[in-house]
């Protein structure tokens, strides 16, 4: 497996492979890879002749008081996992490579520009997806989806992939990226893969390593709330008000967990719906101690 550090290098690899008739799959990640990421890489390897995995902890999607500086990093294990899952290339650029002019900060460096934490606002060009980017996670994490849309558009432009693979785990991100790709007319198809969970239901997340044993137990309330709403829908409940109330009631059983949002929305617009319809998404976010976790289910 090859390690590529520059945008020009990634583009040259992609073009060389395409000229040999290969299709290209891209799996964007922030590293600290787990079985959820592996499932995306395996899906990409199943659908594309060549697979690139990007590993880049993107400073612009973190708020000033978020975990950019301490985000888990496990470079060697990540490379082993990526290769075993079927990647031919790991693209691991520096911050300066992705954000030219951002003061030469290396990977893992906390970039504090104008007191904005990891934002780099003074030095960067941004992609905005208005309407969606202040919904769900974007509401409690202002600027988050601007950072996501910006870095993913850079990766898609650099890689010129046929398909890019994302997890339903980050369902609001998927909505933002689908609209971004349509709006910018980027020719890469967005493929969404199912949520990979632990045996007890907890959705895999790089941030699960932050949880103490007691928090790990409390964190199960997210998947419990999602499962309860799925159960009610299967029993015929259609009203959003009742379903959201039932989800909230599950959270109320776990006093150590602070709810960020419990919402039933249309997956395309991220706007609340009144009744379950095709494309309806039940999504939750909550703070377990200092760790913010998310989960969801498509129930339409
Ligand atoms: P991250 O490294 O957290 O930015 O995630 C990179 C990609 O992996 C995103 O498309 C996520 O949605 C996806 N992902 C993260 N956790 C899971 C999971 N438990 N199951 C499936 N995909 C996931």
mmCIF file of C-alpha atoms and ligand atoms in Angstrom:
data_model
loop_
_atom_site.group_PDB
_atom_site.id
_atom_site.type_symbol
_atom_site.label_atom_id
_atom_site.label_comp_id
_atom_site.label_asym_id
_atom_site.label_seq_id
_atom_site.Cartn_x
_atom_site.Cartn_y
_atom_site.Cartn_z
ATOM 1 C CA UNK A 1 0.000 0.000 0.000
ATOM 2 C CA UNK A 2 1.230 3.433 -0.953
ATOM 3 C CA UNK A 3 1.287 6.542 1.308
ATOM 4 C CA UNK A 4 0.582 9.762 -0.592
ATOM 5 C CA UNK A 5 1.161 13.150 1.073
ATOM 6 C CA UNK A 6 0.282 15.692 -1.611
ATOM 7 C CA UNK A 7 -2.827 16.641 -3.587
ATOM 8 C CA UNK A 8 -0.792 16.474 -6.786
ATOM 9 C CA UNK A 9 0.352 12.968 -5.849
ATOM 10 C CA UNK A 10 -3.188 11.761 -5.194
ATOM 11 C CA UNK A 11 -4.426 13.227 -8.468
ATOM 12 C CA UNK A 12 -1.520 11.696 -10.412
ATOM 13 C CA UNK A 13 -2.202 8.254 -8.887
ATOM 14 C CA UNK A 14 -5.918 8.505 -9.628
ATOM 15 C CA UNK A 15 -5.370 9.593 -13.232
ATOM 16 C CA UNK A 16 -2.775 6.867 -13.822
ATOM 17 C CA UNK A 17 -5.161 4.205 -12.513
ATOM 18 C CA UNK A 18 -8.052 5.570 -14.559
ATOM 19 C CA UNK A 19 -5.937 5.557 -17.688
ATOM 20 C CA UNK A 20 -5.482 1.808 -17.060
ATOM 21 C CA UNK A 21 -9.269 1.428 -16.983
ATOM 22 C CA UNK A 22 -9.663 1.272 -13.191
ATOM 23 C CA UNK A 23 -12.524 2.891 -11.280
ATOM 24 C CA UNK A 24 -11.573 4.832 -8.153
ATOM 25 C CA UNK A 25 -13.247 4.728 -4.739
ATOM 26 C CA UNK A 26 -12.439 7.271 -2.029
ATOM 27 C CA UNK A 27 -13.076 6.800 1.707
ATOM 28 C CA UNK A 28 -12.583 10.075 3.624
ATOM 29 C CA UNK A 29 -11.751 9.629 7.326
ATOM 30 C CA UNK A 30 -10.114 11.394 10.236
ATOM 31 C CA UNK A 31 -8.176 8.259 11.218
ATOM 32 C CA UNK A 32 -8.466 6.324 14.509
ATOM 33 C CA UNK A 33 -9.950 3.703 12.217
ATOM 34 C CA UNK A 34 -12.352 1.041 13.493
ATOM 35 C CA UNK A 35 -14.653 -1.602 12.018
ATOM 36 C CA UNK A 36 -17.087 1.113 10.808
ATOM 37 C CA UNK A 37 -14.348 2.618 8.646
ATOM 38 C CA UNK A 38 -13.294 -0.884 7.552
ATOM 39 C CA UNK A 39 -16.831 -1.527 6.301
ATOM 40 C CA UNK A 40 -16.615 1.588 4.080
ATOM 41 C CA UNK A 41 -13.226 0.537 2.706
ATOM 42 C CA UNK A 42 -14.522 -2.983 2.036
ATOM 43 C CA UNK A 43 -17.593 -1.573 0.273
ATOM 44 C CA UNK A 44 -15.320 0.638 -1.831
ATOM 45 C CA UNK A 45 -13.084 -2.324 -2.697
ATOM 46 C CA UNK A 46 -16.175 -4.292 -3.702
ATOM 47 C CA UNK A 47 -17.466 -1.561 -6.011
ATOM 48 C CA UNK A 48 -14.271 0.025 -7.372
ATOM 49 C CA UNK A 49 -11.050 -1.311 -8.875
ATOM 50 C CA UNK A 50 -8.822 0.931 -6.728
ATOM 51 C CA UNK A 51 -9.411 2.466 -3.285
ATOM 52 C CA UNK A 52 -7.865 5.491 -1.589
ATOM 53 C CA UNK A 53 -8.475 6.184 2.112
ATOM 54 C CA UNK A 54 -7.814 9.710 3.297
ATOM 55 C CA UNK A 55 -6.672 10.220 6.886
ATOM 56 C CA UNK A 56 -6.830 13.890 7.830
ATOM 57 C CA UNK A 57 -7.954 15.405 11.126
ATOM 58 C CA UNK A 58 -9.588 18.434 9.585
ATOM 59 C CA UNK A 59 -9.104 21.493 11.811
ATOM 60 C CA UNK A 60 -11.857 23.533 10.171
ATOM 61 C CA UNK A 61 -14.663 21.219 11.302
ATOM 62 C CA UNK A 62 -13.789 21.569 14.998
ATOM 63 C CA UNK A 63 -15.100 24.414 17.151
ATOM 64 C CA UNK A 64 -12.748 26.436 19.366
ATOM 65 C CA UNK A 65 -13.599 24.406 22.491
ATOM 66 C CA UNK A 66 -13.804 21.006 20.814
ATOM 67 C CA UNK A 67 -11.399 18.067 20.755
ATOM 68 C CA UNK A 68 -9.168 18.852 17.743
ATOM 69 C CA UNK A 69 -5.959 18.787 19.779
ATOM 70 C CA UNK A 70 -6.755 15.533 21.579
ATOM 71 C CA UNK A 71 -8.599 13.723 18.753
ATOM 72 C CA UNK A 72 -7.294 10.106 18.807
ATOM 73 C CA UNK A 73 -4.489 9.410 16.364
ATOM 74 C CA UNK A 74 -3.234 5.884 15.579
ATOM 75 C CA UNK A 75 -1.284 6.126 12.338
ATOM 76 C CA UNK A 76 0.339 2.693 12.165
ATOM 77 C CA UNK A 77 -2.741 0.708 13.164
ATOM 78 C CA UNK A 78 -4.770 2.813 10.700
ATOM 79 C CA UNK A 79 -2.450 1.883 7.828
ATOM 80 C CA UNK A 80 -2.686 -1.808 8.720
ATOM 81 C CA UNK A 81 -6.494 -1.653 8.892
ATOM 82 C CA UNK A 82 -6.787 0.281 5.611
ATOM 83 C CA UNK A 83 -4.564 -2.188 3.780
ATOM 84 C CA UNK A 84 -6.318 -5.250 5.231
ATOM 85 C CA UNK A 85 -9.710 -3.823 4.243
ATOM 86 C CA UNK A 86 -8.586 -3.384 0.629
ATOM 87 C CA UNK A 87 -7.050 0.097 0.152
ATOM 88 C CA UNK A 88 -4.178 0.653 -2.300
ATOM 89 C CA UNK A 89 -3.457 4.222 -1.136
ATOM 90 C CA UNK A 90 -3.592 6.160 2.122
ATOM 91 C CA UNK A 91 -3.715 9.898 1.485
ATOM 92 C CA UNK A 92 -2.353 11.689 4.561
ATOM 93 C CA UNK A 93 -1.738 15.366 3.825
ATOM 94 C CA UNK A 94 -0.509 18.085 6.196
ATOM 95 C CA UNK A 95 -2.780 20.972 7.180
ATOM 96 C CA UNK A 96 -0.703 23.244 4.933
ATOM 97 C CA UNK A 97 -1.234 20.868 1.990
ATOM 98 C CA UNK A 98 -5.028 20.958 2.411
ATOM 99 C CA UNK A 99 -5.183 24.634 3.420
ATOM 100 C CA UNK A 100 -2.420 26.398 1.484
ATOM 101 C CA UNK A 101 -1.144 29.434 3.330
ATOM 102 C CA UNK A 102 -2.197 28.189 6.752
ATOM 103 C CA UNK A 103 1.202 28.864 8.326
ATOM 104 C CA UNK A 104 2.912 25.546 7.681
ATOM 105 C CA UNK A 105 1.307 23.632 10.537
ATOM 106 C CA UNK A 106 2.067 19.913 10.393
ATOM 107 C CA UNK A 107 -0.323 17.023 10.991
ATOM 108 C CA UNK A 108 -1.558 16.929 14.556
ATOM 109 C CA UNK A 109 -0.684 20.572 15.174
ATOM 110 C CA UNK A 110 -3.354 22.661 16.831
ATOM 111 C CA UNK A 111 -3.746 25.673 14.623
ATOM 112 C CA UNK A 112 -4.994 28.677 16.516
ATOM 113 C CA UNK A 113 -5.692 31.498 14.099
ATOM 114 C CA UNK A 114 -7.336 34.691 15.361
ATOM 115 C CA UNK A 115 -8.530 32.888 18.511
ATOM 116 C CA UNK A 116 -10.732 30.571 16.459
ATOM 117 C CA UNK A 117 -9.182 27.315 17.599
ATOM 118 C CA UNK A 118 -8.751 24.972 14.662
ATOM 119 C CA UNK A 119 -10.658 27.097 12.200
ATOM 120 C CA UNK A 120 -7.970 28.705 9.984
ATOM 121 C CA UNK A 121 -10.575 31.277 8.909
ATOM 122 C CA UNK A 122 -8.045 33.895 7.910
ATOM 123 C CA UNK A 123 -6.215 31.626 5.505
ATOM 124 C CA UNK A 124 -8.743 29.435 3.764
ATOM 125 C CA UNK A 125 -11.363 29.198 1.023
ATOM 126 C CA UNK A 126 -14.639 27.680 2.226
ATOM 127 C CA UNK A 127 -17.622 25.810 0.801
ATOM 128 C CA UNK A 128 -20.991 26.683 2.347
ATOM 129 C CA UNK A 129 -24.185 24.618 2.134
ATOM 130 C CA UNK A 130 -26.796 27.054 3.431
ATOM 131 C CA UNK A 131 -30.045 25.707 4.804
ATOM 132 C CA UNK A 132 -28.652 22.339 5.838
ATOM 133 C CA UNK A 133 -25.499 23.330 7.650
ATOM 134 C CA UNK A 134 -27.260 24.880 10.636
ATOM 135 C CA UNK A 135 -29.507 21.855 11.234
ATOM 136 C CA UNK A 136 -28.954 18.957 13.708
ATOM 137 C CA UNK A 137 -25.215 18.778 14.492
ATOM 138 C CA UNK A 138 -24.666 22.068 12.674
ATOM 139 C CA UNK A 139 -26.936 23.810 15.162
ATOM 140 C CA UNK A 140 -24.884 22.866 18.223
ATOM 141 C CA UNK A 141 -21.571 22.906 16.338
ATOM 142 C CA UNK A 142 -21.598 26.207 14.401
ATOM 143 C CA UNK A 143 -19.232 26.064 11.435
ATOM 144 C CA UNK A 144 -18.873 22.258 11.615
ATOM 145 C CA UNK A 145 -20.567 21.476 8.307
ATOM 146 C CA UNK A 146 -18.801 24.343 6.583
ATOM 147 C CA UNK A 147 -15.541 22.637 7.554
ATOM 148 C CA UNK A 148 -16.823 19.225 6.444
ATOM 149 C CA UNK A 149 -18.118 20.509 3.085
ATOM 150 C CA UNK A 150 -14.856 22.347 2.495
ATOM 151 C CA UNK A 151 -12.534 19.444 3.220
ATOM 152 C CA UNK A 152 -14.653 16.856 1.381
ATOM 153 C CA UNK A 153 -14.932 19.060 -1.703
ATOM 154 C CA UNK A 154 -11.133 19.454 -1.657
ATOM 155 C CA UNK A 155 -10.727 15.668 -1.379
ATOM 156 C CA UNK A 156 -13.206 14.979 -4.184
ATOM 157 C CA UNK A 157 -11.560 17.545 -6.465
ATOM 158 C CA UNK A 158 -8.110 16.131 -5.663
ATOM 159 C CA UNK A 159 -9.027 12.475 -6.113
ATOM 160 C CA UNK A 160 -11.469 12.663 -9.027
ATOM 161 C CA UNK A 161 -13.013 9.470 -7.640
ATOM 162 C CA UNK A 162 -15.912 7.665 -9.306
ATOM 163 C CA UNK A 163 -17.476 6.999 -5.906
ATOM 164 C CA UNK A 164 -16.942 8.281 -2.373
ATOM 165 C CA UNK A 165 -18.101 6.245 0.622
ATOM 166 C CA UNK A 166 -19.659 7.674 3.788
ATOM 167 C CA UNK A 167 -21.365 6.187 6.850
ATOM 168 C CA UNK A 168 -25.042 6.658 7.633
ATOM 169 C CA UNK A 169 -23.757 7.122 11.193
ATOM 170 C CA UNK A 170 -23.159 10.778 10.241
ATOM 171 C CA UNK A 171 -26.551 11.142 8.577
ATOM 172 C CA UNK A 172 -26.697 14.943 8.607
ATOM 173 C CA UNK A 173 -23.224 15.040 7.067
ATOM 174 C CA UNK A 174 -24.513 12.803 4.265
ATOM 175 C CA UNK A 175 -27.370 15.259 3.587
ATOM 176 C CA UNK A 176 -24.941 18.189 3.461
ATOM 177 C CA UNK A 177 -22.523 16.338 1.158
ATOM 178 C CA UNK A 178 -25.236 15.125 -1.220
ATOM 179 C CA UNK A 179 -26.424 18.686 -1.671
ATOM 180 C CA UNK A 180 -22.865 19.980 -1.966
ATOM 181 C CA UNK A 181 -21.981 17.487 -4.710
ATOM 182 C CA UNK A 182 -25.180 18.334 -6.597
ATOM 183 C CA UNK A 183 -24.663 22.079 -6.111
ATOM 184 C CA UNK A 184 -21.032 22.073 -7.252
ATOM 185 C CA UNK A 185 -21.774 19.471 -9.954
ATOM 186 C CA UNK A 186 -18.911 17.308 -8.712
ATOM 187 C CA UNK A 187 -18.970 14.085 -10.729
ATOM 188 C CA UNK A 188 -18.380 11.701 -7.804
ATOM 189 C CA UNK A 189 -21.233 9.440 -6.711
ATOM 190 C CA UNK A 190 -21.924 9.484 -2.951
ATOM 191 C CA UNK A 191 -22.402 5.968 -1.536
ATOM 192 C CA UNK A 192 -23.855 5.593 1.963
ATOM 193 C CA UNK A 193 -23.038 2.520 4.076
ATOM 194 C CA UNK A 194 -24.944 1.161 7.126
ATOM 195 C CA UNK A 195 -24.006 1.937 10.734
ATOM 196 C CA UNK A 196 -21.634 -0.640 12.256
ATOM 197 C CA UNK A 197 -22.386 -1.293 15.925
ATOM 198 C CA UNK A 198 -20.880 -3.100 18.900
ATOM 199 C CA UNK A 199 -22.721 -6.295 19.885
ATOM 200 C CA UNK A 200 -24.666 -4.339 22.544
ATOM 201 C CA UNK A 201 -25.852 -1.705 20.071
ATOM 202 C CA UNK A 202 -23.397 1.177 20.596
ATOM 203 C CA UNK A 203 -22.518 2.727 17.231
ATOM 204 C CA UNK A 204 -18.767 2.522 16.633
ATOM 205 C CA UNK A 205 -17.077 5.910 16.841
ATOM 206 C CA UNK A 206 -13.473 7.069 17.121
ATOM 207 C CA UNK A 207 -14.668 9.102 20.110
ATOM 208 C CA UNK A 208 -15.809 6.007 22.054
ATOM 209 C CA UNK A 209 -12.224 5.751 23.381
ATOM 210 C CA UNK A 210 -12.933 8.858 25.480
ATOM 211 C CA UNK A 211 -15.619 7.016 27.500
ATOM 212 C CA UNK A 212 -14.977 5.660 31.001
ATOM 213 C CA UNK A 213 -16.500 2.257 31.812
ATOM 214 C CA UNK A 214 -19.517 3.953 33.418
ATOM 215 C CA UNK A 215 -19.941 6.362 30.476
ATOM 216 C CA UNK A 216 -19.643 3.436 28.050
ATOM 217 C CA UNK A 217 -22.658 1.902 29.820
ATOM 218 C CA UNK A 218 -24.571 5.210 29.822
ATOM 219 C CA UNK A 219 -23.835 5.689 26.104
ATOM 220 C CA UNK A 220 -26.084 2.744 25.297
ATOM 221 C CA UNK A 221 -29.031 5.080 25.836
ATOM 222 C CA UNK A 222 -28.540 6.485 22.310
ATOM 223 C CA UNK A 223 -29.024 3.146 20.528
ATOM 224 C CA UNK A 224 -31.810 2.253 22.976
ATOM 225 C CA UNK A 225 -33.710 5.418 22.010
ATOM 226 C CA UNK A 226 -33.206 4.667 18.314
ATOM 227 C CA UNK A 227 -34.336 1.064 18.715
ATOM 228 C CA UNK A 228 -37.409 2.101 20.712
ATOM 229 C CA UNK A 229 -38.507 4.480 17.959
ATOM 230 C CA UNK A 230 -37.903 1.804 15.315
ATOM 231 C CA UNK A 231 -40.027 -0.578 17.379
ATOM 232 C CA UNK A 232 -42.894 1.918 17.645
ATOM 233 C CA UNK A 233 -42.799 2.578 13.899
ATOM 234 C CA UNK A 234 -42.915 -1.174 13.271
ATOM 235 C CA UNK A 235 -45.982 -1.279 15.547
ATOM 236 C CA UNK A 236 -47.693 1.343 13.373
ATOM 237 C CA UNK A 237 -46.943 4.662 15.145
ATOM 238 C CA UNK A 238 -46.580 7.402 12.513
ATOM 239 C CA UNK A 239 -46.774 10.698 14.430
ATOM 240 C CA UNK A 240 -43.466 12.505 14.892
ATOM 241 C CA UNK A 241 -44.597 14.096 18.138
ATOM 242 C CA UNK A 242 -45.236 10.689 19.730
ATOM 243 C CA UNK A 243 -42.014 9.200 18.355
ATOM 244 C CA UNK A 244 -39.825 12.096 19.486
ATOM 245 C CA UNK A 245 -41.479 11.999 22.921
ATOM 246 C CA UNK A 246 -40.797 8.265 23.161
ATOM 247 C CA UNK A 247 -37.147 8.817 22.216
ATOM 248 C CA UNK A 248 -36.823 11.562 24.829
ATOM 249 C CA UNK A 249 -38.432 9.317 27.449
ATOM 250 C CA UNK A 250 -35.683 6.741 26.906
ATOM 251 C CA UNK A 251 -33.042 9.450 27.457
ATOM 252 C CA UNK A 252 -34.821 10.548 30.640
ATOM 253 C CA UNK A 253 -33.996 7.126 32.142
ATOM 254 C CA UNK A 254 -30.253 7.936 32.011
ATOM 255 C CA UNK A 255 -29.649 10.962 34.210
ATOM 256 C CA UNK A 256 -25.919 11.250 33.446
ATOM 257 C CA UNK A 257 -26.585 11.912 29.764
ATOM 258 C CA UNK A 258 -27.436 15.386 28.422
ATOM 259 C CA UNK A 259 -29.534 15.419 25.251
ATOM 260 C CA UNK A 260 -28.387 17.701 22.427
ATOM 261 C CA UNK A 261 -31.183 16.848 19.985
ATOM 262 C CA UNK A 262 -33.867 14.212 19.392
ATOM 263 C CA UNK A 263 -35.446 14.844 16.002
ATOM 264 C CA UNK A 264 -37.509 13.258 13.286
ATOM 265 C CA UNK A 265 -36.576 14.945 10.011
ATOM 266 C CA UNK A 266 -36.618 14.483 6.272
ATOM 267 C CA UNK A 267 -33.157 13.095 5.376
ATOM 268 C CA UNK A 268 -32.922 15.329 2.310
ATOM 269 C CA UNK A 269 -33.812 18.675 3.881
ATOM 270 C CA UNK A 270 -33.089 17.899 7.566
ATOM 271 C CA UNK A 271 -36.330 19.745 8.367
ATOM 272 C CA UNK A 272 -38.727 18.271 10.956
ATOM 273 C CA UNK A 273 -41.591 16.172 9.615
ATOM 274 C CA UNK A 274 -44.971 15.676 11.288
ATOM 275 C CA UNK A 275 -45.564 12.103 10.217
ATOM 276 C CA UNK A 276 -43.243 9.300 9.160
ATOM 277 C CA UNK A 277 -42.859 9.336 5.371
ATOM 278 C CA UNK A 278 -40.343 7.778 2.952
ATOM 279 C CA UNK A 279 -36.895 9.209 3.707
ATOM 280 C CA UNK A 280 -37.698 10.073 7.325
ATOM 281 C CA UNK A 281 -34.682 10.035 9.639
ATOM 282 C CA UNK A 282 -34.803 9.692 13.410
ATOM 283 C CA UNK A 283 -31.592 11.224 14.756
ATOM 284 C CA UNK A 284 -30.190 11.801 18.229
ATOM 285 C CA UNK A 285 -27.144 13.469 19.738
ATOM 286 C CA UNK A 286 -26.180 13.556 23.396
ATOM 287 C CA UNK A 287 -23.339 14.385 25.741
ATOM 288 C CA UNK A 288 -22.084 11.456 27.777
ATOM 289 C CA UNK A 289 -19.746 13.173 30.220
ATOM 290 C CA UNK A 290 -17.529 15.357 28.032
ATOM 291 C CA UNK A 291 -18.090 13.210 24.921
ATOM 292 C CA UNK A 292 -20.704 14.074 22.312
ATOM 293 C CA UNK A 293 -22.147 11.014 20.556
ATOM 294 C CA UNK A 294 -24.692 10.600 17.748
ATOM 295 C CA UNK A 295 -26.914 7.840 16.412
ATOM 296 C CA UNK A 296 -29.846 7.497 13.998
ATOM 297 C CA UNK A 297 -32.099 5.259 11.972
ATOM 298 C CA UNK A 298 -33.846 5.763 8.648
ATOM 299 C CA UNK A 299 -37.441 4.904 9.474
ATOM 300 C CA UNK A 300 -39.395 6.089 6.445
HETATM 301 P P1 LIG B 1 -14.688 9.947 10.798
HETATM 302 O O1 LIG B 1 -13.305 9.373 10.749
HETATM 303 O O2 LIG B 1 -15.325 9.859 12.126
HETATM 304 O O3 LIG B 1 -14.760 11.309 10.158
HETATM 305 O O4 LIG B 1 -15.578 8.998 9.881
HETATM 306 C C1 LIG B 1 -15.207 8.708 8.558
HETATM 307 C C2 LIG B 1 -16.344 7.998 7.894
HETATM 308 O O5 LIG B 1 -16.633 6.791 8.590
HETATM 309 C C3 LIG B 1 -17.645 8.816 7.883
HETATM 310 O O6 LIG B 1 -18.270 8.683 6.621
HETATM 311 C C4 LIG B 1 -18.440 8.178 8.975
HETATM 312 O O7 LIG B 1 -19.831 8.296 8.786
HETATM 313 C C5 LIG B 1 -18.003 6.719 8.850
HETATM 314 N N1 LIG B 1 -18.285 6.011 10.095
HETATM 315 C C6 LIG B 1 -17.939 6.386 11.350
HETATM 316 N N2 LIG B 1 -18.444 5.529 12.263
HETATM 317 C C7 LIG B 1 -19.122 4.591 11.561
HETATM 318 C C8 LIG B 1 -19.885 3.432 11.925
HETATM 319 N N3 LIG B 1 -20.044 3.067 13.201
HETATM 320 N N4 LIG B 1 -20.443 2.715 10.936
HETATM 321 C C9 LIG B 1 -20.303 3.077 9.638
HETATM 322 N N5 LIG B 1 -19.597 4.146 9.231
HETATM 323 C C10 LIG B 1 -19.028 4.898 10.179
#
